Structures are given as C-alpha cells and as structure tokens.
Coordinates of C-alpha atoms in Angstrom, one line a residue:
Chain A
X488 CA -3.9 -2.6 -16.8
X489 CA -4.2 -5.0 -13.9
X490 CA -0.5 -5.0 -13.2
X491 CA 1.3 -3.5 -10.3
X492 CA 5.0 -3.0 -11.1
X493 CA 7.4 -3.1 -8.2
X494 CA 11.1 -2.1 -8.1
X495 CA 13.8 -2.8 -7.2
X496 CA 13.8 -6.6 -7.2
X497 CA 16.4 -6.6 -4.5
X498 CA 17.9 -3.9 -2.2
X499 CA 20.8 -3.8 0.2
X500 CA 20.8 -1.0 2.8
X501 CA 23.2 -0.2 5.6
X502 CA 21.8 -0.3 9.2
X503 CA 20.4 3.0 10.0
X504 CA 19.8 4.0 6.4
X505 CA 16.5 4.6 4.5
X506 CA 15.1 1.8 2.4
X507 CA 12.8 2.9 -0.4
X508 CA 10.7 0.5 -2.5
X509 CA 8.6 1.8 -5.4
X510 CA 5.4 0.6 -7.1
X511 CA 3.4 1.8 -10.1
X512 CA 0.0 1.0 -11.3
X513 CA -2.2 1.8 -14.4
X514 CA -5.8 1.1 -13.4
X515 CA -7.3 4.2 -11.7
X516 CA -10.0 2.0 -10.2
X517 CA -7.6 0.7 -7.6
X518 CA -8.7 2.3 -4.3
X519 CA -6.6 0.6 -1.6
X520 CA -2.8 0.1 -1.5
X521 CA -1.4 -2.2 1.2
X522 CA 2.2 -3.3 1.8
X523 CA 3.0 -6.7 3.1
X524 CA 6.1 -8.0 4.8
X525 CA 7.1 -11.6 4.4
X526 CA 9.8 -13.5 6.2
X527 CA 11.2 -16.8 4.8
X528 CA 8.7 -19.7 5.3
X529 CA 6.0 -17.4 6.7
X530 CA 2.9 -15.9 5.3
X531 CA 2.8 -12.2 4.3
X532 CA 1.8 -9.8 7.1
X533 CA 0.1 -6.5 6.5
X534 CA 2.5 -3.7 7.3
X535 CA 0.8 -0.5 6.3
X536 CA -1.8 0.6 3.8
X537 CA -3.1 3.8 2.2
X538 CA -6.1 5.0 0.3
X539 CA -5.8 7.5 -2.6
X540 CA -7.4 10.4 -0.7
X541 CA -4.2 11.0 1.2
X542 CA -0.7 11.5 0.0
X543 CA 1.2 10.1 2.9
X544 CA 0.7 7.7 5.8
X545 CA 3.2 7.1 8.6
X546 CA 3.3 4.3 11.1
X547 CA 6.5 4.3 13.2
X548 CA 9.5 3.9 11.0
X549 CA 7.3 3.0 8.0
X550 CA 5.9 5.6 5.6
X551 CA 3.8 5.2 2.5
X552 CA 4.1 8.1 0.0
X553 CA 1.3 8.2 -2.6
X554 CA 1.3 10.2 -5.9
X555 CA -2.2 9.8 -7.4
X556 CA -1.4 11.8 -10.6
X557 CA 1.7 9.7 -11.3
X558 CA -0.1 6.5 -10.2
X559 CA 2.9 5.6 -8.0
X560 CA 3.3 4.8 -4.4
X561 CA 6.4 3.9 -2.3
X562 CA 7.4 2.5 1.0
X563 CA 10.0 4.2 3.0
X564 CA 11.7 2.4 6.0
X565 CA 13.5 4.9 8.2
X566 CA 16.5 3.9 10.4
X567 CA 16.5 0.4 8.8
X568 CA 17.4 -2.4 11.1
X569 CA 18.6 -6.0 10.4
X570 CA 15.2 -7.3 11.6
X571 CA 13.6 -5.5 8.7
X572 CA 15.4 -7.9 6.3
X573 CA 12.5 -9.6 4.5
X574 CA 10.6 -9.6 1.2
X575 CA 8.2 -6.7 0.8
X576 CA 5.2 -6.8 -1.5
X577 CA 3.1 -3.9 -2.6
X578 CA -0.5 -4.6 -3.7
X579 CA -3.5 -2.8 -5.0
X580 CA -7.1 -3.7 -4.7
X581 CA -10.5 -2.7 -6.2
X582 CA -14.0 -4.0 -6.7
X583 CA -14.7 -5.2 -10.2
X584 CA -18.0 -6.8 -11.3
X585 CA -18.9 -7.3 -7.6
X586 CA -15.6 -9.1 -7.2
X587 CA -12.8 -8.0 -5.0
X588 CA -9.4 -8.0 -6.7
X589 CA -6.1 -7.8 -4.9
X590 CA -3.2 -7.5 -7.4
X591 CA 0.3 -8.1 -6.1
X592 CA 3.7 -6.6 -7.1
X593 CA 6.5 -9.1 -7.7
X594 CA 8.2 -8.4 -4.4
X595 CA 11.5 -6.7 -3.2
X596 CA 14.0 -8.7 -1.2
X597 CA 15.5 -6.3 1.3
X598 CA 18.7 -7.0 3.1
X599 CA 19.8 -4.7 5.9
X600 CA 23.6 -4.9 6.5
X601 CA 24.7 -4.5 10.2
Chain B
X824 CA -7.6 -13.3 19.4
X825 CA -6.4 -16.1 17.2
X826 CA -5.2 -15.1 13.8
X827 CA -5.5 -17.1 10.7
X828 CA -4.4 -20.7 11.3
X829 CA -3.5 -23.3 8.7
X830 CA -2.8 -27.0 8.8
X831 CA -0.7 -28.9 8.2
X832 CA 2.5 -26.9 8.3
X833 CA 4.4 -29.1 5.8
X834 CA 3.2 -31.9 3.5
X835 CA 5.0 -34.2 1.1
X836 CA 3.1 -35.9 -1.6
X837 CA 3.9 -37.8 -4.8
X838 CA 2.7 -37.0 -8.3
X839 CA -0.9 -38.1 -9.0
X840 CA -1.9 -38.0 -5.3
X841 CA -4.6 -35.7 -3.8
X842 CA -4.1 -33.3 -1.0
X843 CA -6.4 -31.3 1.4
X844 CA -5.2 -28.2 3.2
X845 CA -7.2 -26.5 5.9
X846 CA -7.7 -23.0 7.1
X847 CA -9.4 -21.3 10.0
X848 CA -10.0 -17.6 9.5
X849 CA -9.3 -14.8 12.0
X850 CA -12.0 -14.3 14.6
X851 CA -14.8 -12.2 13.1
X852 CA -13.9 -12.8 9.5
X853 CA -16.2 -14.7 7.1
X854 CA -14.3 -14.6 3.8
X855 CA -11.4 -16.9 3.0
X856 CA -9.1 -16.6 0.0
X857 CA -6.5 -19.1 -1.1
X858 CA -3.2 -18.2 -2.7
X859 CA -0.3 -20.2 -4.2
X860 CA 3.2 -18.8 -3.7
X861 CA 6.0 -20.4 -5.6
X862 CA 9.5 -19.9 -4.3
X863 CA 10.8 -16.4 -4.9
X864 CA 7.5 -15.2 -6.3
X865 CA 4.5 -13.2 -5.1
X866 CA 1.2 -14.9 -4.1
X867 CA -1.1 -16.0 -7.0
X868 CA -4.8 -15.9 -6.3
X869 CA -6.6 -19.3 -6.5
X870 CA -10.1 -18.6 -5.3
X871 CA -12.2 -16.9 -2.7
X872 CA -15.1 -18.3 -0.5
X873 CA -17.9 -16.3 1.1
X874 CA -21.2 -17.7 2.5
X875 CA -20.0 -21.2 1.6
X876 CA -19.8 -20.4 -2.1
X877 CA -16.8 -19.8 -4.4
X878 CA -17.2 -16.2 -5.3
X879 CA -14.3 -15.7 -7.6
X880 CA -11.5 -17.7 -9.1
X881 CA -8.0 -17.0 -10.5
X882 CA -6.4 -18.7 -13.4
X883 CA -6.1 -22.2 -11.9
X884 CA -7.4 -25.5 -13.3
X885 CA -10.3 -27.5 -12.0
X886 CA -7.9 -29.8 -10.2
X887 CA -8.0 -27.0 -7.5
X888 CA -11.2 -27.0 -5.6
X889 CA -12.4 -25.8 -2.3
X890 CA -15.0 -25.7 0.3
X891 CA -16.2 -23.4 3.1
X892 CA -18.0 -24.6 6.1
X893 CA -20.7 -22.9 8.2
X894 CA -18.1 -21.9 10.8
X895 CA -16.2 -20.0 8.0
X896 CA -13.3 -22.4 8.0
X897 CA -12.2 -23.6 4.6
X898 CA -10.4 -26.4 2.7
X899 CA -8.3 -26.4 -0.4
X900 CA -8.2 -29.6 -2.4
X901 CA -5.8 -30.4 -5.2
X902 CA -6.2 -33.5 -7.3
X903 CA -3.8 -35.3 -9.6
X904 CA -0.8 -33.5 -8.1
X905 CA 1.9 -32.3 -10.4
X906 CA 5.5 -31.4 -9.6
X907 CA 4.7 -27.8 -10.4
X908 CA 2.1 -27.7 -7.6
X909 CA 5.0 -27.6 -5.1
X910 CA 4.6 -24.2 -3.4
X911 CA 3.6 -22.4 -0.2
X912 CA -0.2 -22.3 0.0
X913 CA -1.5 -19.3 1.8
X914 CA -4.9 -18.7 3.3
X915 CA -6.1 -15.2 3.9
X916 CA -9.2 -14.0 5.7
X917 CA -11.2 -10.8 5.6
X918 CA -14.7 -9.6 6.3
X919 CA -17.6 -9.5 3.9
X920 CA -17.6 -8.9 0.2
X921 CA -17.1 -5.4 -1.1
X922 CA -16.6 -2.2 0.7
X923 CA -13.8 -0.8 2.8
X924 CA -13.9 -3.4 5.5
X925 CA -13.1 -6.2 3.1
X926 CA -9.8 -4.6 1.8
X927 CA -7.6 -5.9 4.6
X928 CA -6.6 -9.5 4.2
X929 CA -4.8 -11.3 7.0
X930 CA -2.6 -14.2 6.0
X931 CA -1.9 -17.5 7.8
X932 CA 1.6 -19.0 8.0
X933 CA 0.9 -21.2 5.0
X934 CA 1.3 -24.9 4.2
X935 CA 4.5 -25.9 2.4
X936 CA 3.5 -28.6 -0.1
X937 CA 6.3 -30.6 -1.8
X938 CA 5.4 -32.9 -4.6
X939 CA 7.9 -35.6 -5.5

C-alpha cells in the first residue's frame, strides 16, 4: 500500500514531441505528489508538484495531470527538448504516526532524440 | 541563497573502514533527510533529523548513524563499510515536521561513495 508504481522504465521521444510518464498509488492518505528530475551524477531537483484538490497543474512545458478516483497521476512534457533527457521520479508523501513519508517511484529514463 | 550543499563530492574507501559525509541545508530549512541511491535506482530513505534528533528511520542497519548540529547541518556516518554501500548519498532539506510546508524537499548534489 506504500508503493508508487511508475511507468515506463525508459522512454525515447523525438525532439518537439510530448513525453508522458505515469504513476499510480494505492494509499489514499498520500496528499502531495512531487516530480523530480535527475541528471547523471547529480541530486534530484524538484520539477513540479500537485495536491489532490486539483486535477491539473502546469508550469511552462511541464504539466501534471491528477486523477484522484483512479489514484493515478502523470507528467507531460510538451515540446520535449534534448536538454530534458534525464531520469524522472514521481513521489508521494503523507504524514503517518507523526512521521513524514516520501515514497518514490522507480524512475523513468527519458531520452529526447534530436 | 545557497541551496543544499554536501561534502565531499567523491570518496573512495575500502571494506571495513568508516566514513563521514556532511550536509548543510538550504537557508531557512531545519530538517535534514539522508537517502542512499544505488546506480539506476531511486533514492532509499535512510533517516531524518529535526531538532538534533533522529525522527524517523528507514530500513538501514545500525552501521548507519547520523547527527544534526545546532546550525541544522548534519553528518551521516557509516561504519564497517561493505561493497554494497557503494552509492550516491543524498541529503535533502525541508522545513519543520508535519504540515504543508514540510512537503517540499530540496536535494543536494550528493556524495559518490565507492567502497573497494
């Protein structure tokens, strides 16, 4: 119930195309859903995040779509660029027994072909 | 505004040795979490420090220990190093314990530990 399932494991998209990464969760106690971008040899950087009271959040070329009833959320990267090539992690967080839990997906390696 | 900083950048140790990694949180943050990230995998939570105390811990043995100082900086210590401890060790900072403000964690660049 603590898992966050992320797919696909890897993704190749042509420059200018739309990259879509999906995540699913089971525990309805999760109340915050961030996406992190990580370049090789670097720490993850917060990209965009959403709370379950909204169905979509857009920041520039990055959009999170959130489906509360299906317990799914996805990251859409519009007009994908070679500089977007990185590993993307979805995550979900909640408070449990006064402890903050941040549960990570397994990651998606995104390659944008020029 | 300095982000999360970690030192050293890279470290090479041999089996059985001990290592100390350091982290300074983002300005204004008082909570530090440590993660281990093996190659090709997502970060695994080690433990979290707030008010100089370990507040929660992931599934890591007692060989992994930590400390938080009054200025909120933190150390991760690993004793009796094993080959399997080779990984990128990430420090993340946030504000407080509980509530909306604590949700966002900011990560440092990590320390790459290689155990030979």
